[in-house]
């Protein structure tokens, strides 16, 4: 009976904790079971339960705790709570919290995610993607742009300006396209078949003068610049990073000092700028420069403020003292990028974006814009590059035959093909549905860091896998190589807009732990305001969350009390897995913040692993939302299951590594017992799923078609059009079943000795098969044409001996006459 009552007490407390019902129900459970134990079982158990009820009452009932416990906890909290700098406060206050906040609660409300359906693009937006984007990308050959020109063709530049590619975010009243975030994402995914084109279009529509003017510019600035930016008369760039300020943008040493100077023949109040910027995209061709600098007023010409802080201004290209036009050479893809220098550059105060009243507001402006721009440009480019890899790697491995079989049927090749398919599916789900959040009014600061880091890392991994399965085809550069240059340029996406190492180790969890947590920001605000009542509500609400997450993580890890989720039977277990890890993540996050305190800022590997858990749960949620909202095609269930298994395995691995390395070992062991009482539960995706996905993307299947829906798949048409390898592979795959039967027929005939022994080339065997009446005339003609296209897709380029020497005088004649 004692054990039964003990079990009843534990079960009752777990139920109360799971629901975060508060102190009173917990006290009731202990009192009732204590009374029953006193009369029916053990007096010791009754004593323990009564003591527990008394302690819970003293610490959990507001009337008791506020008189003695809260003041003591508040005093201690003031001493140990980390100090948040002004720049950190700006970053924390920027953007909004939505689904990322739900994942911190341990009990995510799926309806809040699913209520805003992604309804797709408008007719106007879809037409632009189908027509203008197709025409633009069809004018690009990677070798021509990167090696022969180191630039886009002149007619492509004119086309981009004419069709307002640089004005996607600019309102229609100023002549722009005013596209939704979903449309911007769709455009960049399609253009991502060529990195140079994607970057050229993406950057002016991301962080830069256009976005800053739309949100903060004066009417005069908007009326002058926005129409000119929209139609391409002005090409913008934005100078933020420099030799000593890369990812740490708040430490930029560039200065603007308030002074009087001459402007257009008059003495006016303005700024004398001295700056040196590097890695500025579009700088070599820009006509207007957005510039971030530290603004000072040492002589008090504007008032009492001496140091205004980071400020943003617009400067015309021909401004005296500014050096612009030289180029950097970005690895792989030499898109327009270069340095900008300025020595004693004088500009009037009305060049400040937003006018004088926005002086010193530059950091807030940049952070608010980054929360949206980082969700779109590079993540969309990554998703588009991944889709391009699906089309090319899937097609190539099906038509490339070794040992008389397509290499796509070899398990060693199927494994990377499956990864390519799944990472593409995840990336597309993440960018499309996060863009939809933006269109609903969200400014997702933490998801922007998640997408920037994980999707660009996906891009690097996908391109590596695609290169591997192509073999010699894509390690030989030339006009026929459709992957090599993009592969080498993937490092750029890893580095820009916040280096990935910093984004993972500092930003995802570092920002999310405070910004997204239901109580931490409230606790810090109560400390700053010396508001003990607000602190009491926040702190003990936080304590209830910890107990709730512990109960949810433990019971769900045991398979008890799985949450009800609004998904079909195919996705339900994965959504329940996300919910379980949400509770475990919330508990581990609180444990890390409690045991490490302000030291957590410096424990970047701990922060990174917690960020990995959060990120994989976010990406998994986007896959589930995509599955829920779109009509699945035949074979998509395998793709969804592989993707979800991959993400949940990654989340569990990150949590395991966190528990292995948390410095407080007793706490780590307790966390392991609570969150993983039965050990690890999520394995890597199964081999049978990998085989199915490899076949799906290497054949003319609904899954391949769906993954390529937003990619460039049509044959090049019109002036300047280039061949599209995906269109050529799609053509071959449509006839593959027929071709495969004939390959087998001729291989079998050769093995039986029905064809000449020296008929070693496929073409020779086709002719011999026709002569031996093994092939009909129609079959022979079909195979001649089919194999000609296959051979073209397998062919690599070669060049004259002296082609690559920039200085021909340095050439060595290795074979003199």
PDB file of C-alpha atoms in Angstrom, residues 511-747:
ATOM      1  CA  UNK A 511      19.797  35.875 -28.580  1.00  0.00           C
ATOM      2  CA  UNK A 512      17.033  33.297 -28.337  1.00  0.00           C
ATOM      3  CA  UNK A 513      17.690  32.475 -24.672  1.00  0.00           C
ATOM      4  CA  UNK A 514      16.649  35.972 -23.686  1.00  0.00           C
ATOM      5  CA  UNK A 515      14.485  37.106 -26.580  1.00  0.00           C
ATOM      6  CA  UNK A 516      12.345  33.982 -26.970  1.00  0.00           C
ATOM      7  CA  UNK A 517      12.193  32.713 -23.393  1.00  0.00           C
ATOM      8  CA  UNK A 518       8.777  33.314 -21.801  1.00  0.00           C
ATOM      9  CA  UNK A 519      10.260  34.810 -18.606  1.00  0.00           C
ATOM     10  CA  UNK A 520      13.950  35.791 -18.834  1.00  0.00           C
ATOM     11  CA  UNK A 521      13.358  39.152 -20.534  1.00  0.00           C
ATOM     12  CA  UNK A 522      10.652  39.936 -17.952  1.00  0.00           C
ATOM     13  CA  UNK A 523      13.028  39.070 -15.108  1.00  0.00           C
ATOM     14  CA  UNK A 524      15.760  41.315 -16.500  1.00  0.00           C
ATOM     15  CA  UNK A 525      13.282  44.146 -17.031  1.00  0.00           C
ATOM     16  CA  UNK A 526      12.058  43.774 -13.434  1.00  0.00           C
ATOM     17  CA  UNK A 527      15.673  43.970 -12.238  1.00  0.00           C
ATOM     18  CA  UNK A 528      16.358  47.109 -14.271  1.00  0.00           C
ATOM     19  CA  UNK A 529      13.142  48.731 -13.031  1.00  0.00           C
ATOM     20  CA  UNK A 530      13.622  47.492  -9.431  1.00  0.00           C
ATOM     21  CA  UNK A 531      10.075  46.106  -9.588  1.00  0.00           C
ATOM     22  CA  UNK A 532       9.858  43.294  -7.026  1.00  0.00           C
ATOM     23  CA  UNK A 533       6.223  42.442  -7.799  1.00  0.00           C
ATOM     24  CA  UNK A 534       6.947  42.006 -11.505  1.00  0.00           C
ATOM     25  CA  UNK A 535      10.011  39.955 -10.593  1.00  0.00           C
ATOM     26  CA  UNK A 536       7.936  37.714  -8.320  1.00  0.00           C
ATOM     27  CA  UNK A 537       5.458  36.991 -11.108  1.00  0.00           C
ATOM     28  CA  UNK A 538       8.187  36.335 -13.654  1.00  0.00           C
ATOM     29  CA  UNK A 539      10.560  34.349 -11.441  1.00  0.00           C
ATOM     30  CA  UNK A 540       7.998  31.979  -9.999  1.00  0.00           C
ATOM     31  CA  UNK A 541       6.295  31.630 -13.357  1.00  0.00           C
ATOM     32  CA  UNK A 542       9.748  30.656 -14.601  1.00  0.00           C
ATOM     33  CA  UNK A 543      10.068  28.132 -11.768  1.00  0.00           C
ATOM     34  CA  UNK A 544       6.728  26.625 -12.727  1.00  0.00           C
ATOM     35  CA  UNK A 545       7.924  26.343 -16.330  1.00  0.00           C
ATOM     36  CA  UNK A 546      11.049  24.480 -15.203  1.00  0.00           C
ATOM     37  CA  UNK A 547       9.040  21.950 -13.203  1.00  0.00           C
ATOM     38  CA  UNK A 548       6.561  21.649 -16.072  1.00  0.00           C
ATOM     39  CA  UNK A 549       9.258  20.994 -18.637  1.00  0.00           C
ATOM     40  CA  UNK A 550      10.910  18.450 -16.373  1.00  0.00           C
ATOM     41  CA  UNK A 551       7.625  16.549 -16.022  1.00  0.00           C
ATOM     42  CA  UNK A 552       6.806  16.781 -19.732  1.00  0.00           C
ATOM     43  CA  UNK A 553      10.301  15.799 -20.850  1.00  0.00           C
ATOM     44  CA  UNK A 554      10.411  12.808 -18.492  1.00  0.00           C
ATOM     45  CA  UNK A 555       6.951  11.420 -19.197  1.00  0.00           C
ATOM     46  CA  UNK A 556       7.132  11.922 -22.959  1.00  0.00           C
ATOM     47  CA  UNK A 557      10.573  10.295 -23.062  1.00  0.00           C
ATOM     48  CA  UNK A 558       8.900   7.265 -21.464  1.00  0.00           C
ATOM     49  CA  UNK A 559       6.135   7.382 -24.072  1.00  0.00           C
ATOM     50  CA  UNK A 560       3.537   8.534 -21.520  1.00  0.00           C
ATOM     51  CA  UNK A 561       1.150  11.420 -22.095  1.00  0.00           C
ATOM     52  CA  UNK A 562       2.105  12.183 -25.660  1.00  0.00           C
ATOM     53  CA  UNK A 563       0.621  15.548 -26.640  1.00  0.00           C
ATOM     54  CA  UNK A 564      -2.279  15.828 -29.034  1.00  0.00           C
ATOM     55  CA  UNK A 565      -1.017  17.333 -32.296  1.00  0.00           C
ATOM     56  CA  UNK A 566      -3.033  18.505 -35.336  1.00  0.00           C
ATOM     57  CA  UNK A 567      -1.285  16.331 -37.928  1.00  0.00           C
ATOM     58  CA  UNK A 568      -2.197  13.205 -39.858  1.00  0.00           C
ATOM     59  CA  UNK A 569      -1.017   9.745 -38.839  1.00  0.00           C
ATOM     60  CA  UNK A 570       2.068  10.005 -41.068  1.00  0.00           C
ATOM     61  CA  UNK A 571       3.404  13.122 -39.330  1.00  0.00           C
ATOM     62  CA  UNK A 572       1.975  12.717 -35.826  1.00  0.00           C
ATOM     63  CA  UNK A 573       4.899  10.886 -34.228  1.00  0.00           C
ATOM     64  CA  UNK A 574       7.345  13.451 -35.584  1.00  0.00           C
ATOM     65  CA  UNK A 575       5.325  16.374 -34.211  1.00  0.00           C
ATOM     66  CA  UNK A 576       5.197  14.602 -30.857  1.00  0.00           C
ATOM     67  CA  UNK A 577       8.962  14.173 -31.085  1.00  0.00           C
ATOM     68  CA  UNK A 578       9.347  17.917 -31.634  1.00  0.00           C
ATOM     69  CA  UNK A 579       7.113  18.593 -28.607  1.00  0.00           C
ATOM     70  CA  UNK A 580       9.128  16.187 -26.444  1.00  0.00           C
ATOM     71  CA  UNK A 581      12.430  17.803 -27.428  1.00  0.00           C
ATOM     72  CA  UNK A 582      10.904  21.241 -26.899  1.00  0.00           C
ATOM     73  CA  UNK A 583      10.297  20.360 -23.252  1.00  0.00           C
ATOM     74  CA  UNK A 584      13.773  18.833 -22.894  1.00  0.00           C
ATOM     75  CA  UNK A 585      15.362  21.837 -24.620  1.00  0.00           C
ATOM     76  CA  UNK A 586      13.545  24.309 -22.379  1.00  0.00           C
ATOM     77  CA  UNK A 587      14.717  22.439 -19.290  1.00  0.00           C
ATOM     78  CA  UNK A 588      18.331  22.210 -20.523  1.00  0.00           C
ATOM     79  CA  UNK A 589      18.354  25.884 -21.507  1.00  0.00           C
ATOM     80  CA  UNK A 590      17.237  26.919 -18.020  1.00  0.00           C
ATOM     81  CA  UNK A 591      19.787  24.594 -16.443  1.00  0.00           C
ATOM     82  CA  UNK A 592      22.591  26.127 -18.535  1.00  0.00           C
ATOM     83  CA  UNK A 593      21.546  29.681 -17.697  1.00  0.00           C
ATOM     84  CA  UNK A 594      21.176  28.847 -13.996  1.00  0.00           C
ATOM     85  CA  UNK A 595      24.438  26.945 -13.524  1.00  0.00           C
ATOM     86  CA  UNK A 596      26.629  29.081 -15.773  1.00  0.00           C
ATOM     87  CA  UNK A 597      25.027  32.511 -15.291  1.00  0.00           C
ATOM     88  CA  UNK A 598      26.876  35.296 -17.072  1.00  0.00           C
ATOM     89  CA  UNK A 599      29.666  32.802 -17.925  1.00  0.00           C
ATOM     90  CA  UNK A 600      27.336  31.277 -20.526  1.00  0.00           C
ATOM     91  CA  UNK A 601      28.255  34.150 -22.853  1.00  0.00           C
ATOM     92  CA  UNK A 602      31.788  32.807 -22.994  1.00  0.00           C
ATOM     93  CA  UNK A 603      30.873  29.116 -23.188  1.00  0.00           C
ATOM     94  CA  UNK A 604      30.237  29.233 -26.886  1.00  0.00           C
ATOM     95  CA  UNK A 605      30.259  25.480 -27.465  1.00  0.00           C
ATOM     96  CA  UNK A 606      27.515  25.015 -24.860  1.00  0.00           C
ATOM     97  CA  UNK A 607      25.526  27.820 -26.465  1.00  0.00           C
ATOM     98  CA  UNK A 608      26.116  26.378 -29.934  1.00  0.00           C
ATOM     99  CA  UNK A 609      24.747  22.946 -29.019  1.00  0.00           C
ATOM    100  CA  UNK A 610      21.643  24.390 -27.428  1.00  0.00           C
ATOM    101  CA  UNK A 611      21.249  26.510 -30.550  1.00  0.00           C
ATOM    102  CA  UNK A 612      21.543  23.367 -32.658  1.00  0.00           C
ATOM    103  CA  UNK A 613      18.679  21.767 -30.720  1.00  0.00           C
ATOM    104  CA  UNK A 614      16.482  24.828 -31.178  1.00  0.00           C
ATOM    105  CA  UNK A 615      17.382  25.179 -34.856  1.00  0.00           C
ATOM    106  CA  UNK A 616      16.638  21.573 -35.747  1.00  0.00           C
ATOM    107  CA  UNK A 617      13.293  21.759 -33.945  1.00  0.00           C
ATOM    108  CA  UNK A 618      12.464  24.929 -35.891  1.00  0.00           C
ATOM    109  CA  UNK A 619      13.411  23.352 -39.229  1.00  0.00           C
ATOM    110  CA  UNK A 620      11.446  20.204 -38.361  1.00  0.00           C
ATOM    111  CA  UNK A 621       8.405  22.354 -37.589  1.00  0.00           C
ATOM    112  CA  UNK A 622       8.657  23.992 -41.001  1.00  0.00           C
ATOM    113  CA  UNK A 623       8.760  20.572 -42.685  1.00  0.00           C
ATOM    114  CA  UNK A 624       5.665  19.513 -40.753  1.00  0.00           C
ATOM    115  CA  UNK A 625       3.873  22.729 -41.711  1.00  0.00           C
ATOM    116  CA  UNK A 626       4.771  22.165 -45.346  1.00  0.00           C
ATOM    117  CA  UNK A 627       3.492  18.576 -45.184  1.00  0.00           C
ATOM    118  CA  UNK A 628       0.279  19.762 -43.536  1.00  0.00           C
ATOM    119  CA  UNK A 629      -0.481  22.579 -45.995  1.00  0.00           C
ATOM    120  CA  UNK A 630       0.548  21.222 -49.369  1.00  0.00           C
ATOM    121  CA  UNK A 631      -0.901  18.321 -51.280  1.00  0.00           C
ATOM    122  CA  UNK A 632       1.619  15.463 -50.961  1.00  0.00           C
ATOM    123  CA  UNK A 633       2.684  13.803 -54.194  1.00  0.00           C
ATOM    124  CA  UNK A 634       3.428  10.128 -54.663  1.00  0.00           C
ATOM    125  CA  UNK A 635       6.625   9.346 -52.789  1.00  0.00           C
ATOM    126  CA  UNK A 636       6.663  12.542 -50.711  1.00  0.00           C
ATOM    127  CA  UNK A 637       5.905  10.660 -47.514  1.00  0.00           C
ATOM    128  CA  UNK A 638       9.326   8.986 -47.800  1.00  0.00           C
ATOM    129  CA  UNK A 639      10.913  12.400 -48.263  1.00  0.00           C
ATOM    130  CA  UNK A 640       9.109  13.839 -45.236  1.00  0.00           C
ATOM    131  CA  UNK A 641      10.011  10.861 -43.034  1.00  0.00           C
ATOM    132  CA  UNK A 642      13.677  10.925 -44.056  1.00  0.00           C
ATOM    133  CA  UNK A 643      13.850  14.693 -43.423  1.00  0.00           C
ATOM    134  CA  UNK A 644      12.171  14.464 -40.031  1.00  0.00           C
ATOM    135  CA  UNK A 645      14.331  11.532 -38.921  1.00  0.00           C
ATOM    136  CA  UNK A 646      17.433  13.465 -40.002  1.00  0.00           C
ATOM    137  CA  UNK A 647      16.427  16.607 -38.080  1.00  0.00           C
ATOM    138  CA  UNK A 648      15.311  14.848 -34.891  1.00  0.00           C
ATOM    139  CA  UNK A 649      18.482  12.756 -34.895  1.00  0.00           C
ATOM    140  CA  UNK A 650      20.502  15.958 -35.215  1.00  0.00           C
ATOM    141  CA  UNK A 651      18.542  17.551 -32.366  1.00  0.00           C
ATOM    142  CA  UNK A 652      19.084  14.533 -30.133  1.00  0.00           C
ATOM    143  CA  UNK A 653      22.801  14.438 -30.998  1.00  0.00           C
ATOM    144  CA  UNK A 654      23.170  18.102 -30.073  1.00  0.00           C
ATOM    145  CA  UNK A 655      21.384  17.501 -26.762  1.00  0.00           C
ATOM    146  CA  UNK A 656      23.610  14.495 -26.040  1.00  0.00           C
ATOM    147  CA  UNK A 657      26.723  16.600 -26.684  1.00  0.00           C
ATOM    148  CA  UNK A 658      25.344  19.354 -24.445  1.00  0.00           C
ATOM    149  CA  UNK A 659      24.829  16.889 -21.596  1.00  0.00           C
ATOM    150  CA  UNK A 660      28.320  15.450 -22.080  1.00  0.00           C
ATOM    151  CA  UNK A 661      29.922  18.881 -21.764  1.00  0.00           C
ATOM    152  CA  UNK A 662      27.805  20.807 -19.245  1.00  0.00           C
ATOM    153  CA  UNK A 663      30.384  21.706 -16.551  1.00  0.00           C
ATOM    154  CA  UNK A 664      28.079  20.979 -13.604  1.00  0.00           C
ATOM    155  CA  UNK A 665      28.166  17.200 -13.763  1.00  0.00           C
ATOM    156  CA  UNK A 666      25.498  16.427 -11.115  1.00  0.00           C
ATOM    157  CA  UNK A 667      23.067  18.682 -12.956  1.00  0.00           C
ATOM    158  CA  UNK A 668      24.044  17.074 -16.275  1.00  0.00           C
ATOM    159  CA  UNK A 669      23.396  13.578 -14.887  1.00  0.00           C
ATOM    160  CA  UNK A 670      20.032  14.675 -13.497  1.00  0.00           C
ATOM    161  CA  UNK A 671      19.107  16.203 -16.851  1.00  0.00           C
ATOM    162  CA  UNK A 672      20.060  13.004 -18.646  1.00  0.00           C
ATOM    163  CA  UNK A 673      17.895  10.940 -16.285  1.00  0.00           C
ATOM    164  CA  UNK A 674      14.961  13.260 -16.936  1.00  0.00           C
ATOM    165  CA  UNK A 675      15.306  13.895 -20.678  1.00  0.00           C
ATOM    166  CA  UNK A 676      16.750  10.545 -21.823  1.00  0.00           C
ATOM    167  CA  UNK A 677      15.701   7.927 -19.244  1.00  0.00           C
ATOM    168  CA  UNK A 678      15.645   5.231 -21.943  1.00  0.00           C
ATOM    169  CA  UNK A 679      18.652   6.517 -23.861  1.00  0.00           C
ATOM    170  CA  UNK A 680      18.586   7.816 -27.412  1.00  0.00           C
ATOM    171  CA  UNK A 681      15.433   7.235 -29.419  1.00  0.00           C
ATOM    172  CA  UNK A 682      16.011   8.754 -32.884  1.00  0.00           C
ATOM    173  CA  UNK A 683      18.288   6.917 -35.302  1.00  0.00           C
ATOM    174  CA  UNK A 684      19.676   8.133 -38.601  1.00  0.00           C
ATOM    175  CA  UNK A 685      17.233   7.763 -41.531  1.00  0.00           C
ATOM    176  CA  UNK A 686      16.860   4.169 -42.712  1.00  0.00           C
ATOM    177  CA  UNK A 687      18.656   2.823 -45.774  1.00  0.00           C
ATOM    178  CA  UNK A 688      15.394   1.814 -47.458  1.00  0.00           C
ATOM    179  CA  UNK A 689      14.282   5.463 -47.385  1.00  0.00           C
ATOM    180  CA  UNK A 690      17.621   6.519 -48.888  1.00  0.00           C
ATOM    181  CA  UNK A 691      17.146   4.070 -51.749  1.00  0.00           C
ATOM    182  CA  UNK A 692      13.651   5.380 -52.428  1.00  0.00           C
ATOM    183  CA  UNK A 693      14.727   9.027 -52.404  1.00  0.00           C
ATOM    184  CA  UNK A 694      17.701   8.359 -54.671  1.00  0.00           C
ATOM    185  CA  UNK A 695      15.402   6.717 -57.200  1.00  0.00           C
ATOM    186  CA  UNK A 696      12.828   9.495 -56.842  1.00  0.00           C
ATOM    187  CA  UNK A 697      15.214  12.329 -57.758  1.00  0.00           C
ATOM    188  CA  UNK A 698      17.045  10.344 -60.468  1.00  0.00           C
ATOM    189  CA  UNK A 699      13.902   9.408 -62.385  1.00  0.00           C
ATOM    190  CA  UNK A 700      10.974  11.291 -63.886  1.00  0.00           C
ATOM    191  CA  UNK A 701       8.986  11.161 -60.642  1.00  0.00           C
ATOM    192  CA  UNK A 702       6.475  13.404 -58.839  1.00  0.00           C
ATOM    193  CA  UNK A 703       9.005  14.003 -56.041  1.00  0.00           C
ATOM    194  CA  UNK A 704      11.653  15.227 -58.478  1.00  0.00           C
ATOM    195  CA  UNK A 705       9.078  17.438 -60.162  1.00  0.00           C
ATOM    196  CA  UNK A 706       7.972  18.937 -56.832  1.00  0.00           C
ATOM    197  CA  UNK A 707      11.500  19.665 -55.656  1.00  0.00           C
ATOM    198  CA  UNK A 708      12.247  21.347 -58.995  1.00  0.00           C
ATOM    199  CA  UNK A 709       8.985  23.316 -59.131  1.00  0.00           C
ATOM    200  CA  UNK A 710      10.723  26.586 -58.240  1.00  0.00           C
ATOM    201  CA  UNK A 711      13.923  25.942 -60.188  1.00  0.00           C
ATOM    202  CA  UNK A 712      14.930  26.804 -63.747  1.00  0.00           C
ATOM    203  CA  UNK A 713      13.819  23.749 -65.708  1.00  0.00           C
ATOM    204  CA  UNK A 714      13.017  25.066 -69.181  1.00  0.00           C
ATOM    205  CA  UNK A 715      15.286  24.965 -72.200  1.00  0.00           C
ATOM    206  CA  UNK A 716      17.081  28.181 -73.011  1.00  0.00           C
ATOM    207  CA  UNK A 717      15.262  30.314 -75.568  1.00  0.00           C
ATOM    208  CA  UNK A 718      15.812  33.651 -77.232  1.00  0.00           C
ATOM    209  CA  UNK A 719      18.815  35.902 -77.742  1.00  0.00           C
ATOM    210  CA  UNK A 720      21.763  35.046 -75.535  1.00  0.00           C
ATOM    211  CA  UNK A 721      20.092  31.972 -74.052  1.00  0.00           C
ATOM    212  CA  UNK A 722      22.321  29.165 -72.821  1.00  0.00           C
ATOM    213  CA  UNK A 723      21.680  25.446 -72.501  1.00  0.00           C
ATOM    214  CA  UNK A 724      19.949  24.406 -69.299  1.00  0.00           C
ATOM    215  CA  UNK A 725      21.392  21.134 -67.961  1.00  0.00           C
ATOM    216  CA  UNK A 726      18.262  20.388 -65.911  1.00  0.00           C
ATOM    217  CA  UNK A 727      16.116  20.669 -69.036  1.00  0.00           C
ATOM    218  CA  UNK A 728      18.455  18.283 -70.833  1.00  0.00           C
ATOM    219  CA  UNK A 729      18.394  15.792 -67.963  1.00  0.00           C
ATOM    220  CA  UNK A 730      14.621  16.011 -67.737  1.00  0.00           C
ATOM    221  CA  UNK A 731      14.451  15.228 -71.452  1.00  0.00           C
ATOM    222  CA  UNK A 732      16.637  12.158 -70.968  1.00  0.00           C
ATOM    223  CA  UNK A 733      14.740  10.954 -67.900  1.00  0.00           C
ATOM    224  CA  UNK A 734      11.385  11.076 -69.670  1.00  0.00           C
ATOM    225  CA  UNK A 735      12.669   8.464 -72.117  1.00  0.00           C
ATOM    226  CA  UNK A 736      14.862   6.631 -69.644  1.00  0.00           C
ATOM    227  CA  UNK A 737      12.647   3.549 -69.169  1.00  0.00           C
ATOM    228  CA  UNK A 738      12.620   2.915 -72.891  1.00  0.00           C
ATOM    229  CA  UNK A 739      16.363   3.528 -73.181  1.00  0.00           C
ATOM    230  CA  UNK A 740      17.133   1.254 -70.216  1.00  0.00           C
ATOM    231  CA  UNK A 741      15.302  -1.679 -71.835  1.00  0.00           C
ATOM    232  CA  UNK A 742      17.356  -1.219 -75.000  1.00  0.00           C
ATOM    233  CA  UNK A 743      20.617  -0.859 -73.023  1.00  0.00           C
ATOM    234  CA  UNK A 744      19.861  -4.186 -71.371  1.00  0.00           C
ATOM    235  CA  UNK A 745      18.927  -5.821 -74.653  1.00  0.00           C
ATOM    236  CA  UNK A 746      22.189  -4.827 -76.338  1.00  0.00           C
ATOM    237  CA  UNK A 747      24.290  -5.689 -73.243  1.00  0.00           C
TER     238      UNK A 747
END
